[in-house]
Short mmCIF file of C-alpha atoms (C1' of nucleotides) in Angstrom, two decimals:
data_model
loop_
_atom_site.label_atom_id
_atom_site.label_comp_id
_atom_site.label_asym_id
_atom_site.label_seq_id
_atom_site.Cartn_x
_atom_site.Cartn_y
_atom_site.Cartn_z
CA UNK A 1 -8.65 12.37 32.24
CA UNK A 2 -7.58 9.30 29.91
CA UNK A 3 -9.48 8.07 26.87
CA UNK A 4 -11.21 4.76 27.03
CA UNK A 5 -10.52 3.78 23.69
CA UNK A 6 -6.73 4.52 23.08
CA UNK A 7 -6.68 4.09 19.13
CA UNK A 8 -6.55 7.68 17.49
CA UNK A 9 -9.82 9.38 16.97
CA UNK A 10 -9.42 9.14 13.47
CA UNK A 11 -9.29 5.37 13.42
CA UNK A 12 -12.04 5.24 15.55
CA UNK A 13 -14.25 7.06 13.08
CA UNK A 14 -13.45 5.09 10.55
CA UNK A 15 -14.47 1.74 12.33
CA UNK A 16 -17.70 3.33 12.71
CA UNK A 17 -18.15 4.37 8.99
CA UNK A 18 -16.94 0.91 8.86
CA UNK A 19 -19.50 -0.65 10.55
CA UNK A 20 -22.29 1.36 9.11
CA UNK A 21 -21.69 0.19 5.41
CA UNK A 22 -21.10 -3.62 6.51
CA UNK A 23 -24.66 -3.75 8.87
CA UNK A 24 -26.38 -2.34 5.88
CA UNK A 25 -27.52 0.91 7.18
CA UNK A 26 -25.97 2.62 4.74
CA UNK A 27 -26.75 0.57 1.69
CA UNK A 28 -24.48 0.32 -1.61
CA UNK A 29 -24.85 3.39 -4.08
CA UNK A 30 -26.33 5.33 -1.43
CA UNK A 31 -24.64 9.16 -0.99
CA UNK A 32 -23.47 10.04 2.45
CA UNK A 33 -24.14 13.30 4.41
CA UNK A 34 -21.84 16.04 3.37
CA UNK A 35 -17.99 16.67 5.19
CA UNK A 36 -19.76 19.05 7.70
CA UNK A 37 -22.83 17.63 8.83
CA UNK A 38 -21.52 14.00 8.99
CA UNK A 39 -18.38 15.22 10.88
CA UNK A 40 -21.12 17.47 13.25
CA UNK A 41 -23.18 14.31 13.66
CA UNK A 42 -20.02 12.34 14.83
CA UNK A 43 -18.54 14.92 17.19
CA UNK A 44 -15.62 15.35 15.31
CA UNK A 45 -13.49 18.28 13.06
CA UNK A 46 -13.99 17.62 9.17
CA UNK A 47 -10.12 17.16 9.24
CA UNK A 48 -10.67 14.38 11.51
CA UNK A 49 -13.65 13.31 9.68
CA UNK A 50 -11.58 13.30 6.01
CA UNK A 51 -8.56 11.22 7.42
CA UNK A 52 -11.13 8.71 8.01
CA UNK A 53 -12.70 8.51 5.09
CA UNK A 54 -9.69 8.07 3.03
CA UNK A 55 -8.97 5.35 4.90
CA UNK A 56 -12.54 4.09 3.48
CA UNK A 57 -12.05 5.17 0.30
CA UNK A 58 -8.26 3.51 0.22
CA UNK A 59 -10.46 -0.06 0.98
CA UNK A 60 -12.83 0.52 -2.31
CA UNK A 61 -15.39 0.77 0.54
CA UNK A 62 -16.60 4.19 -0.52
CA UNK A 63 -16.03 6.55 -3.46
CA UNK A 64 -15.61 10.42 -3.58
CA UNK A 65 -16.13 12.91 -6.23
CA UNK A 66 -15.34 16.77 -6.03
CA UNK A 67 -18.31 18.58 -6.62
CA UNK A 68 -20.56 15.44 -6.33
CA UNK A 69 -20.44 13.91 -2.95
CA UNK A 70 -19.42 10.80 -1.23
CA UNK A 71 -20.78 7.50 -2.23
CA UNK A 72 -20.84 3.52 -0.62
CA UNK A 73 -18.97 2.22 -3.19
CA UNK A 74 -21.31 0.38 -5.48
CA UNK A 75 -19.41 -3.02 -6.17
CA UNK A 76 -19.71 -3.37 -9.99
CA UNK A 77 -18.63 -6.33 -12.27
CA UNK A 78 -15.57 -3.72 -13.80
CA UNK A 79 -14.58 -2.81 -10.41
CA UNK A 80 -14.38 -6.48 -9.06
CA UNK A 81 -12.47 -7.32 -12.11
CA UNK A 82 -10.26 -4.49 -11.85
CA UNK A 83 -9.27 -5.24 -8.51
CA UNK A 84 -9.27 -8.82 -7.61
CA UNK A 85 -8.22 -10.26 -11.43
CA UNK A 86 -4.97 -10.08 -12.14
CA UNK A 87 -4.91 -11.76 -15.67
CA UNK A 88 -3.33 -10.25 -18.50
CA UNK A 89 -2.68 -11.09 -21.86
CA UNK A 90 0.48 -11.34 -23.26
CA UNK A 91 0.42 -7.83 -24.25
CA UNK A 92 0.14 -6.66 -20.69
CA UNK A 93 -3.78 -6.06 -21.48
CA UNK A 94 -6.61 -6.85 -19.04
CA UNK A 95 -9.03 -9.68 -20.45
CA UNK A 96 -12.57 -10.06 -20.12
CA UNK A 97 -13.32 -13.52 -19.03
CA UNK A 98 -16.70 -15.37 -19.38
CA UNK A 99 -17.72 -18.18 -17.01
CA UNK A 100 -18.70 -21.85 -17.12
CA UNK A 101 -20.18 -23.40 -13.99
CA UNK A 102 -19.85 -26.98 -14.01
CA UNK A 103 -21.06 -27.86 -10.47
CA UNK A 104 -22.66 -26.78 -7.43
CA UNK A 105 -22.52 -29.16 -4.21
CA UNK A 106 -22.74 -28.50 -0.57
CA UNK A 107 -21.04 -30.66 2.36
CA UNK A 108 -18.81 -30.76 5.10
CA UNK A 109 -15.41 -28.66 5.02
CA UNK A 110 -12.76 -30.75 4.16
CA UNK A 111 -9.61 -30.09 6.88
CA UNK A 112 -7.62 -27.63 4.51
CA UNK A 113 -10.95 -25.67 3.78
CA UNK A 114 -11.91 -25.19 7.52
CA UNK A 115 -8.13 -24.17 8.51
CA UNK A 116 -8.39 -21.54 5.67
CA UNK A 117 -12.17 -20.37 6.47
CA UNK A 118 -11.58 -20.62 10.26
CA UNK A 119 -14.36 -23.22 10.36
CA UNK A 120 -14.94 -25.61 12.90
CA UNK A 121 -14.04 -29.49 11.59
CA UNK A 122 -17.01 -30.53 9.11
CA UNK A 123 -18.98 -27.30 9.09
CA UNK A 124 -20.82 -27.20 5.99
CA UNK A 125 -19.51 -25.27 2.43
CA UNK A 126 -20.86 -24.49 -0.70
CA UNK A 127 -18.37 -25.94 -3.77
CA UNK A 128 -18.38 -24.30 -7.12
CA UNK A 129 -16.10 -25.68 -9.96
CA UNK A 130 -16.03 -23.46 -13.02
CA UNK A 131 -14.11 -22.68 -15.85
CA UNK A 132 -13.23 -19.08 -17.22
CA UNK A 133 -12.86 -18.72 -20.65
CA UNK A 134 -11.12 -15.68 -22.41
CA UNK A 135 -11.64 -15.11 -26.11
CA UNK A 136 -13.18 -18.86 -26.77
CA UNK A 137 -10.69 -20.86 -24.73
CA UNK A 138 -11.00 -21.81 -21.58
CA UNK A 139 -7.98 -20.95 -19.37
CA UNK A 140 -8.48 -21.17 -15.95
CA UNK A 141 -10.03 -24.15 -14.16
CA UNK A 142 -11.43 -23.40 -10.57
CA UNK A 143 -12.80 -24.69 -7.27
CA UNK A 144 -14.72 -21.84 -5.21
CA UNK A 145 -15.55 -22.84 -1.21
CA UNK A 146 -18.01 -20.85 0.58
CA UNK A 147 -18.93 -20.98 4.01
CA UNK A 148 -22.60 -22.00 4.04
CA UNK A 149 -23.18 -20.24 7.54
CA UNK A 150 -22.27 -17.06 5.70
CA UNK A 151 -24.09 -17.93 2.02
CA UNK A 152 -27.63 -19.29 3.54
CA UNK A 153 -29.57 -21.25 0.56
CA UNK A 154 -26.94 -20.00 -1.78
CA UNK A 155 -27.61 -20.65 -5.41
CA UNK A 156 -26.26 -19.23 -8.64
CA UNK A 157 -27.39 -16.40 -10.61
CA UNK A 158 -29.72 -17.53 -13.18
CA UNK A 159 -31.68 -14.26 -14.11
CA UNK A 160 -29.94 -12.78 -17.66
CA UNK A 161 -29.11 -9.39 -16.17
CA UNK A 162 -26.75 -11.43 -13.45
CA UNK A 163 -25.08 -14.25 -15.63
CA UNK A 164 -22.36 -12.12 -16.58
CA UNK A 165 -21.71 -10.71 -13.34
CA UNK A 166 -18.42 -11.04 -11.22
CA UNK A 167 -19.29 -13.48 -8.37
CA UNK A 168 -18.16 -10.93 -5.96
CA UNK A 169 -21.21 -8.53 -7.01
CA UNK A 170 -23.44 -11.23 -6.52
CA UNK A 171 -22.02 -11.92 -2.76
CA UNK A 172 -22.82 -8.25 -2.07
CA UNK A 173 -26.19 -7.81 -3.43
CA UNK A 174 -27.35 -11.57 -2.87
CA UNK A 175 -25.97 -11.94 0.74
CA UNK A 176 -24.36 -8.65 1.95
CA UNK A 177 -20.48 -9.91 1.73
CA UNK A 178 -18.40 -7.18 1.00
CA UNK A 179 -14.97 -8.26 -0.48
CA UNK A 180 -12.35 -6.02 0.40
CA UNK A 181 -8.91 -7.68 0.89
CA UNK A 182 -7.72 -11.54 -0.96
CA UNK A 183 -4.64 -13.51 0.55
CA UNK A 184 -2.81 -15.06 -2.25
CA UNK A 185 -0.46 -18.35 -2.74
CA UNK A 186 0.95 -18.98 -6.26
CA UNK A 187 3.25 -22.24 -7.31
CA UNK A 188 3.36 -24.22 -10.93
CA UNK A 189 1.86 -27.69 -11.34
CA UNK A 190 1.64 -30.06 -13.64
CA UNK A 191 -1.95 -30.34 -15.47
CA UNK A 192 -3.40 -33.49 -14.53
CA UNK A 193 -6.34 -35.49 -16.18
CA UNK A 194 -9.29 -33.27 -14.99
CA UNK A 195 -7.52 -29.99 -15.19
CA UNK A 196 -6.11 -31.20 -19.01
CA UNK A 197 -10.17 -31.69 -19.92
CA UNK A 198 -11.04 -28.62 -18.98
CA UNK A 199 -8.62 -26.53 -20.44
CA UNK A 200 -8.04 -28.70 -23.90
CA UNK A 201 -3.96 -28.91 -22.80
CA UNK A 202 -1.89 -31.74 -22.67
CA UNK A 203 -1.41 -33.68 -19.21
CA UNK A 204 1.60 -32.29 -17.75
CA UNK A 205 1.35 -28.89 -18.98
CA UNK A 206 2.77 -26.50 -16.65
CA UNK A 207 -0.02 -24.60 -14.94
CA UNK A 208 -0.28 -21.48 -12.82
CA UNK A 209 -2.18 -22.72 -9.26
CA UNK A 210 -3.50 -19.51 -7.21
CA UNK A 211 -4.83 -20.40 -3.69
CA UNK A 212 -6.67 -17.50 -2.74
CA UNK A 213 -8.49 -16.93 0.78
CA UNK A 214 -10.78 -13.85 0.55
CA UNK A 215 -12.01 -11.14 3.55
CA UNK A 216 -14.70 -9.35 3.70
CA UNK A 217 -14.90 -5.44 5.32
CA UNK A 218 -15.48 -7.12 8.40
CA UNK A 219 -12.40 -9.11 8.54
CA UNK A 220 -14.43 -12.71 8.02
CA UNK A 221 -12.68 -15.24 5.82
CA UNK A 222 -15.56 -15.51 3.26
CA UNK A 223 -14.03 -17.33 0.47
CA UNK A 224 -11.27 -19.70 -0.60
CA UNK A 225 -10.71 -20.61 -4.24
CA UNK A 226 -8.21 -22.54 -5.68
CA UNK A 227 -7.30 -21.92 -9.58
CA UNK A 228 -5.28 -23.32 -12.34
CA UNK A 229 -4.09 -20.72 -15.10
CA UNK A 230 -2.87 -22.12 -18.18
CA UNK A 231 -0.05 -19.62 -19.00
CA UNK A 232 0.51 -20.81 -22.59
CA UNK A 233 -0.98 -17.15 -23.82
CA UNK A 234 -1.42 -15.19 -20.53
CA UNK A 235 0.09 -14.14 -17.40
CA UNK A 236 -0.71 -13.19 -13.71
CA UNK A 237 0.49 -9.24 -13.20
CA UNK A 238 1.67 -7.98 -9.62
CA UNK A 239 2.80 -4.69 -8.66
CA UNK A 240 5.25 -4.18 -5.61
CA UNK A 241 5.39 -1.27 -3.84
CA UNK B 1 -3.94 34.50 -10.83
CA UNK B 2 -3.67 31.02 -12.38
CA UNK B 3 -0.67 29.39 -10.94
CA UNK B 4 1.73 28.09 -13.26
CA UNK B 5 2.42 24.45 -11.92
CA UNK B 6 -1.50 23.15 -11.46
CA UNK B 7 -0.80 20.29 -9.56
CA UNK B 8 -1.07 20.52 -6.11
CA UNK B 9 1.45 22.25 -3.56
CA UNK B 10 1.64 18.98 -1.28
CA UNK B 11 2.32 17.17 -4.59
CA UNK B 12 5.05 19.84 -5.96
CA UNK B 13 7.14 19.38 -2.58
CA UNK B 14 7.08 15.87 -2.51
CA UNK B 15 8.26 16.31 -6.25
CA UNK B 16 11.26 18.61 -4.60
CA UNK B 17 12.18 15.96 -1.66
CA UNK B 18 12.18 13.01 -4.27
CA UNK B 19 14.37 15.12 -6.11
CA UNK B 20 16.95 15.71 -2.93
CA UNK B 21 17.23 12.10 -2.15
CA UNK B 22 17.47 11.24 -5.73
CA UNK B 23 20.18 13.94 -6.39
CA UNK B 24 22.19 12.68 -3.31
CA UNK B 25 21.95 15.97 -1.79
CA UNK B 26 20.18 13.85 1.35
CA UNK B 27 22.39 11.00 1.63
CA UNK B 28 21.25 8.04 2.87
CA UNK B 29 20.40 7.78 6.48
CA UNK B 30 20.88 11.32 7.06
CA UNK B 31 17.98 13.23 9.37
CA UNK B 32 15.99 15.45 7.82
CA UNK B 33 15.50 18.91 9.11
CA UNK B 34 12.56 19.19 11.42
CA UNK B 35 9.09 19.85 10.37
CA UNK B 36 8.53 23.30 10.97
CA UNK B 37 12.14 24.31 9.51
CA UNK B 38 11.49 22.28 6.13
CA UNK B 39 8.63 23.96 5.92
CA UNK B 40 9.45 27.42 6.55
CA UNK B 41 12.40 26.87 4.22
CA UNK B 42 10.28 25.50 1.50
CA UNK B 43 8.02 28.48 2.19
CA UNK B 44 4.95 26.01 3.02
CA UNK B 45 2.66 25.12 5.75
CA UNK B 46 3.70 22.30 8.23
CA UNK B 47 0.57 20.41 6.82
CA UNK B 48 1.44 20.69 3.39
CA UNK B 49 4.93 19.43 4.59
CA UNK B 50 3.63 16.27 6.63
CA UNK B 51 0.87 15.39 3.56
CA UNK B 52 4.02 15.34 1.05
CA UNK B 53 6.40 13.28 3.88
CA UNK B 54 3.62 10.74 3.92
CA UNK B 55 4.07 10.03 0.29
CA UNK B 56 7.70 9.86 0.51
CA UNK B 57 7.08 7.42 3.54
CA UNK B 58 4.64 5.46 1.62
CA UNK B 59 7.02 5.12 -1.17
CA UNK B 60 9.90 3.90 1.63
CA UNK B 61 11.87 6.90 0.69
CA UNK B 62 12.00 8.11 4.40
CA UNK B 63 11.30 6.89 7.50
CA UNK B 64 9.78 8.77 10.31
CA UNK B 65 9.68 8.34 14.29
CA UNK B 66 8.07 10.04 16.82
CA UNK B 67 10.35 12.16 19.10
CA UNK B 68 13.52 11.29 16.83
CA UNK B 69 13.31 13.01 13.64
CA UNK B 70 12.65 11.87 9.87
CA UNK B 71 15.40 10.05 8.31
CA UNK B 72 16.23 9.35 4.49
CA UNK B 73 15.27 5.77 4.56
CA UNK B 74 18.64 3.43 5.07
CA UNK B 75 17.72 0.57 2.43
CA UNK B 76 19.23 -2.56 4.69
CA UNK B 77 18.89 -6.28 3.46
CA UNK B 78 15.76 -6.84 5.55
CA UNK B 79 14.03 -4.20 4.57
CA UNK B 80 14.77 -5.00 0.64
CA UNK B 81 13.70 -8.70 1.59
CA UNK B 82 10.30 -7.59 2.92
CA UNK B 83 9.30 -5.47 0.14
CA UNK B 84 10.66 -7.35 -2.53
CA UNK B 85 10.76 -10.39 -1.73
CA UNK B 86 7.67 -12.67 -2.18
CA UNK B 87 8.53 -16.32 -1.08
CA UNK B 88 7.29 -17.67 1.51
CA UNK B 89 7.43 -21.54 2.74
CA UNK B 90 4.89 -24.18 3.13
CA UNK B 91 3.89 -22.49 6.80
CA UNK B 92 3.48 -19.31 4.84
CA UNK B 93 6.85 -18.10 6.79
CA UNK B 94 9.22 -15.78 5.14
CA UNK B 95 12.88 -17.56 3.96
CA UNK B 96 16.16 -16.23 3.82
CA UNK B 97 17.72 -16.85 0.83
CA UNK B 98 21.11 -16.98 0.20
CA UNK B 99 23.02 -16.23 -3.04
CA UNK B 100 25.22 -18.16 -5.48
CA UNK B 101 26.28 -16.24 -8.55
CA UNK B 102 27.44 -18.13 -11.46
CA UNK B 103 28.33 -15.72 -14.24
CA UNK B 104 28.68 -11.55 -15.19
CA UNK B 105 29.08 -10.50 -18.42
CA UNK B 106 28.34 -7.46 -20.28
CA UNK B 107 26.80 -7.51 -23.83
CA UNK B 108 24.89 -5.48 -26.56
CA UNK B 109 21.05 -5.82 -25.20
CA UNK B 110 18.49 -8.37 -26.86
CA UNK B 111 15.38 -7.00 -28.54
CA UNK B 112 13.37 -8.11 -25.57
CA UNK B 113 15.90 -6.63 -22.94
CA UNK B 114 15.94 -3.13 -24.94
CA UNK B 115 11.90 -3.32 -24.45
CA UNK B 116 11.36 -3.92 -21.23
CA UNK B 117 14.49 -1.40 -20.14
CA UNK B 118 13.64 1.03 -22.48
CA UNK B 119 16.66 1.16 -24.24
CA UNK B 120 17.72 1.74 -27.38
CA UNK B 121 18.56 -1.75 -29.77
CA UNK B 122 22.11 -3.00 -29.12
CA UNK B 123 23.16 -0.64 -25.46
CA UNK B 124 25.23 -2.81 -23.47
CA UNK B 125 23.92 -4.65 -20.73
CA UNK B 126 25.34 -6.36 -17.41
CA UNK B 127 23.95 -9.94 -16.73
CA UNK B 128 24.19 -11.80 -13.77
CA UNK B 129 22.96 -15.31 -13.50
CA UNK B 130 22.75 -16.67 -10.15
CA UNK B 131 21.07 -19.18 -7.87
CA UNK B 132 18.70 -18.60 -4.72
CA UNK B 133 19.49 -21.26 -1.83
CA UNK B 134 17.11 -21.49 0.67
CA UNK B 135 18.10 -23.89 3.92
CA UNK B 136 20.80 -25.54 2.17
CA UNK B 137 18.78 -26.05 -1.42
CA UNK B 138 18.59 -23.87 -4.64
CA UNK B 139 15.39 -23.00 -5.29
CA UNK B 140 15.41 -19.90 -7.72
CA UNK B 141 17.46 -19.56 -11.03
CA UNK B 142 17.52 -16.25 -11.76
CA UNK B 143 18.95 -13.66 -14.48
CA UNK B 144 19.31 -10.04 -13.36
CA UNK B 145 19.86 -7.84 -16.71
CA UNK B 146 21.27 -3.75 -15.95
CA UNK B 147 21.70 -1.22 -18.44
CA UNK B 148 25.42 -0.49 -18.49
CA UNK B 149 24.56 3.56 -18.65
CA UNK B 150 23.07 3.08 -15.39
CA UNK B 151 25.52 0.60 -13.63
CA UNK B 152 29.43 1.72 -15.22
CA UNK B 153 32.25 -0.78 -14.32
CA UNK B 154 29.67 -2.64 -12.28
CA UNK B 155 31.21 -5.67 -10.62
CA UNK B 156 29.81 -7.65 -7.99
CA UNK B 157 30.23 -7.37 -4.24
CA UNK B 158 33.49 -9.50 -2.77
CA UNK B 159 33.93 -7.70 0.26
CA UNK B 160 32.85 -9.85 3.27
CA UNK B 161 30.50 -7.36 4.62
CA UNK B 162 28.74 -7.20 0.97
CA UNK B 163 28.65 -10.64 0.53
CA UNK B 164 25.21 -11.46 2.10
CA UNK B 165 24.13 -8.05 1.15
CA UNK B 166 20.72 -7.72 -1.01
CA UNK B 167 22.09 -6.47 -4.75
CA UNK B 168 19.37 -3.51 -4.16
CA UNK B 169 21.61 -2.17 -1.33
CA UNK B 170 24.18 -2.77 -3.25
CA UNK B 171 22.78 -0.92 -6.21
CA UNK B 172 21.88 2.10 -3.84
CA UNK B 173 25.37 2.31 -1.77
CA UNK B 174 27.63 1.70 -5.01
CA UNK B 175 25.42 3.04 -7.88
CA UNK B 176 23.08 5.56 -6.10
CA UNK B 177 20.00 3.54 -7.48
CA UNK B 178 17.05 4.02 -5.27
CA UNK B 179 14.62 1.25 -6.17
CA UNK B 180 11.24 1.74 -5.57
CA UNK B 181 8.63 -0.43 -7.38
CA UNK B 182 8.79 -3.40 -9.65
CA UNK B 183 6.33 -5.12 -12.21
CA UNK B 184 5.97 -8.62 -12.31
CA UNK B 185 4.28 -11.43 -14.48
CA UNK B 186 3.72 -14.80 -13.55
CA UNK B 187 3.53 -17.78 -15.45
CA UNK B 188 4.15 -21.35 -15.41
CA UNK B 189 7.11 -23.45 -17.84
CA UNK B 190 8.79 -26.57 -17.42
CA UNK B 191 11.97 -26.91 -16.15
CA UNK B 192 14.50 -26.99 -19.00
CA UNK B 193 18.05 -28.88 -18.80
CA UNK B 194 19.99 -25.77 -17.75
CA UNK B 195 17.48 -25.00 -14.83
CA UNK B 196 17.42 -28.51 -14.10
CA UNK B 197 20.86 -28.71 -13.43
CA UNK B 198 20.88 -25.73 -11.39
CA UNK B 199 17.97 -26.63 -9.13
CA UNK B 200 18.22 -29.92 -9.05
CA UNK B 201 15.35 -30.91 -10.41
CA UNK B 202 13.76 -33.20 -13.14
CA UNK B 203 13.41 -31.94 -16.47
CA UNK B 204 10.05 -31.12 -17.07
CA UNK B 205 9.31 -30.23 -13.55
CA UNK B 206 6.96 -27.24 -13.34
CA UNK B 207 8.73 -24.21 -12.22
CA UNK B 208 6.96 -20.66 -11.64
CA UNK B 209 8.49 -18.14 -14.27
CA UNK B 210 8.41 -14.62 -12.60
CA UNK B 211 9.72 -11.84 -15.07
CA UNK B 212 10.06 -8.75 -13.25
CA UNK B 213 11.11 -5.20 -14.30
CA UNK B 214 12.17 -2.80 -11.21
CA UNK B 215 12.18 1.22 -11.60
CA UNK B 216 13.94 3.50 -9.16
CA UNK B 217 12.93 6.43 -7.38
CA UNK B 218 13.41 8.77 -10.76
CA UNK B 219 11.11 6.39 -12.90
CA UNK B 220 13.85 4.84 -14.45
CA UNK B 221 13.46 1.22 -15.31
CA UNK B 222 16.75 -0.27 -13.75
CA UNK B 223 17.08 -3.70 -13.97
CA UNK B 224 15.04 -6.47 -15.71
CA UNK B 225 15.06 -9.88 -13.77
CA UNK B 226 14.10 -13.42 -14.74
CA UNK B 227 13.42 -15.87 -12.21
CA UNK B 228 12.52 -19.53 -12.02
CA UNK B 229 11.15 -20.69 -8.57
CA UNK B 230 10.98 -24.37 -7.74
CA UNK B 231 7.47 -24.52 -5.66
CA UNK B 232 7.81 -27.54 -4.89
CA UNK B 233 8.45 -26.55 -1.06
CA UNK B 234 7.69 -22.92 -1.47
CA UNK B 235 5.07 -20.59 -2.87
CA UNK B 236 4.92 -17.07 -4.36
CA UNK B 237 2.56 -14.94 -1.79
CA UNK B 238 0.21 -12.06 -2.57
CA UNK B 239 -2.14 -9.71 -1.15
CA UNK B 240 -4.50 -8.10 -2.84
CA UNK B 241 -6.04 -5.20 -1.30
"C1'" DT C 1 34.59 10.74 44.62
"C1'" DT C 2 32.03 7.91 41.88
"C1'" DC C 3 28.46 5.28 40.12
"C1'" DG C 4 23.80 4.87 39.36
"C1'" DC C 5 19.47 6.34 37.93
"C1'" DA C 6 15.40 9.10 38.49
"C1'" DT C 7 13.44 13.15 36.90
"C1'" DG C 8 12.55 17.00 34.23
"C1'" DG C 9 13.53 20.02 30.13
"C1'" DT C 10 13.59 20.40 25.38
"C1'" DC C 11 13.77 18.40 21.31
"C1'" DT C 12 11.10 15.38 17.63
"C1'" DT C 13 6.55 13.43 15.32
"C1'" DG C 14 1.59 12.29 16.16
"C1'" DT C 15 -2.91 14.00 16.76
"C1'" DA C 16 -7.04 17.29 16.59
"C1'" DT C 17 -9.25 21.53 15.85
"C1'" DA C 18 -10.98 25.52 12.85
"C1'" DA C 19 -11.39 28.40 9.03
"C1'" DG C 20 -10.81 30.36 4.26
"C1'" DA C 21 -9.88 29.87 -0.90
"C1'" DC C 22 -10.80 26.93 -4.30
"C1'" DA C 23 -12.42 23.39 -7.91
"C1'" DC C 24 -16.21 20.67 -9.14
"C1'" DA C 25 -20.81 19.35 -10.31
"C1'" DA C 26 -25.87 19.84 -11.17
"C1'" DG C 27 -29.63 22.34 -11.52
"C1'" DA C 28 -32.26 26.88 -11.64
"C1'" DC C 29 -32.88 30.42 -14.37
"C1'" DG C 30 -33.01 33.81 -17.76
"C1'" DC D 1 -27.98 27.68 -24.49
"C1'" DG D 2 -25.49 30.22 -21.74
"C1'" DT D 3 -25.00 32.10 -16.84
"C1'" DC D 4 -25.75 31.90 -11.83
"C1'" DT D 5 -26.29 29.85 -7.55
"C1'" DT D 6 -25.89 26.75 -4.71
"C1'" DG D 7 -23.78 22.35 -3.03
"C1'" DT D 8 -20.04 19.13 -2.81
"C1'" DG D 9 -15.11 17.60 -1.90
"C1'" DT D 10 -9.75 19.72 -2.06
"C1'" DC D 11 -6.35 22.34 -0.82
"C1'" DT D 12 -3.69 25.12 2.10
"C1'" DT D 13 -2.94 27.52 6.52
"C1'" DA D 14 -2.62 27.99 11.73
"C1'" DT D 15 -2.75 26.60 16.48
"C1'" DA D 16 -2.76 23.76 20.53
"C1'" DC D 17 -1.80 19.77 23.05
"C1'" DA D 18 -0.22 14.82 23.07
"C1'" DA D 19 3.27 11.09 23.07
"C1'" DG D 20 7.84 9.55 22.40
"C1'" DA D 21 12.86 9.88 22.62
"C1'" DC D 22 16.95 12.21 24.16
"C1'" DC D 23 20.02 14.28 27.32
"C1'" DA D 24 21.90 17.21 31.09
"C1'" DT D 25 21.36 17.87 35.70
"C1'" DG D 26 21.77 16.45 40.15
"C1'" DC D 27 20.69 13.98 44.06
"C1'" DG D 28 21.61 9.58 46.57
"C1'" DA D 29 23.88 5.58 47.46
"C1'" DA D 30 28.00 3.03 47.78
#
DNA sequence: TTCGCATGGTCTTGTATAAGACACAAGACG
DNA sequence: CGTCTTGTGTCTTATACAAGACCATGCGAA
């Protein structure tokens, strides 16, 4: 007797639970059924379920706490910053950015945007231009590109409780997009005129160029972002294991 | 009855096995005893042992293959490059670097070197200056600093079979230093005169500056490295999860 | 006889199950 | 305000079978 699905059972279970979170049938912050109960419902042993849950926890989709239970991860600004924001000051400490949006427009994707976001040529995208400010000084100039199909009617958060919110939290709360992974390519460029104006640096100042593509829990490319970081007072930190 | 060591058993077992590899009582490439045998020797269950082995495998200290056995990881140039060398060409493909060493000197550590390598002020270090060449063009200029205490009598590999070898492989084979982790800080700088000479670029060309500190399986800081990458034709790739 | 190779035995790790002791958190109760 | 109870995840053990790798045996063809 052959299994129809050759993947290990714990992988299949992880996919099932992932789907429940992506589809929203388990909502953010909600507590999951206890291990024995969930295992019984899925028809697998507790050990198999635990292995699947461990995979979800590694991708920050759930959060487990002994004695309390297992929760669908609530993406907070702190969590999003800790996971995706790699900028440190010269002492190696994390910095807390403020954000200033300068433009939000919608239009057809460029060739590069379409390629990176796996869109058909000419599909509509939203573009956000903004700067990020550390300790009063603008240090990053960036453009975010979103497929309009995934973010229908995208507009910027204006309610006071949303103003300081990381944009990934907003993706999730407003559009149900759960960000889990980014690919980045780094290089060094010289500041051009628009960057120098935003960042208050001389033209030609070396900037760290970060080209990011971000994927959600369903595996879709959901965001493209090009950031220019002024590294006179900050560093981009990476750990290699 | 309280356990004297409050850490979970599988963590203790992982530490024991880690120590056996670090101390060299299990040599590189050697096959470990089979699971049931090793579990019996350590006095733990097979499941606990497996969990410890999974931790070692995650850190690339061992390599397991179903049907064959568990081996102490043999650091090859391919493995070291795949793990620690993040440079890609513009198509996103890995590049194969050649290396040209221009200097090897020994002297007292600078203040910065001592701080990063956790050395006492004035301790001796070896310094290697070299360039890395992709497709015939020098693209990285870098200086490697090693604590002399950890690398006694350090000299460069000259035997033909060692010439193309990644230096981390050489650390391991010649000095028993097993590299497992690096912290990096990235920034952008303008090429100064020496860099421009090595890299064949104009003075002022933006370069990606990579400041790396590397740690071995015993948790010691074993290497500091400052690299300048010419990103006109290459990128530094990161995945964030 | 000798070569080639299929086959089965036996070793390994990988997957899945079950059960119990333990540790932590929260609320109920005195 | 402490203590107890209940419910939760965590750790550890044990067992069984599946699947990959290797090797010796031995059969059949040249």
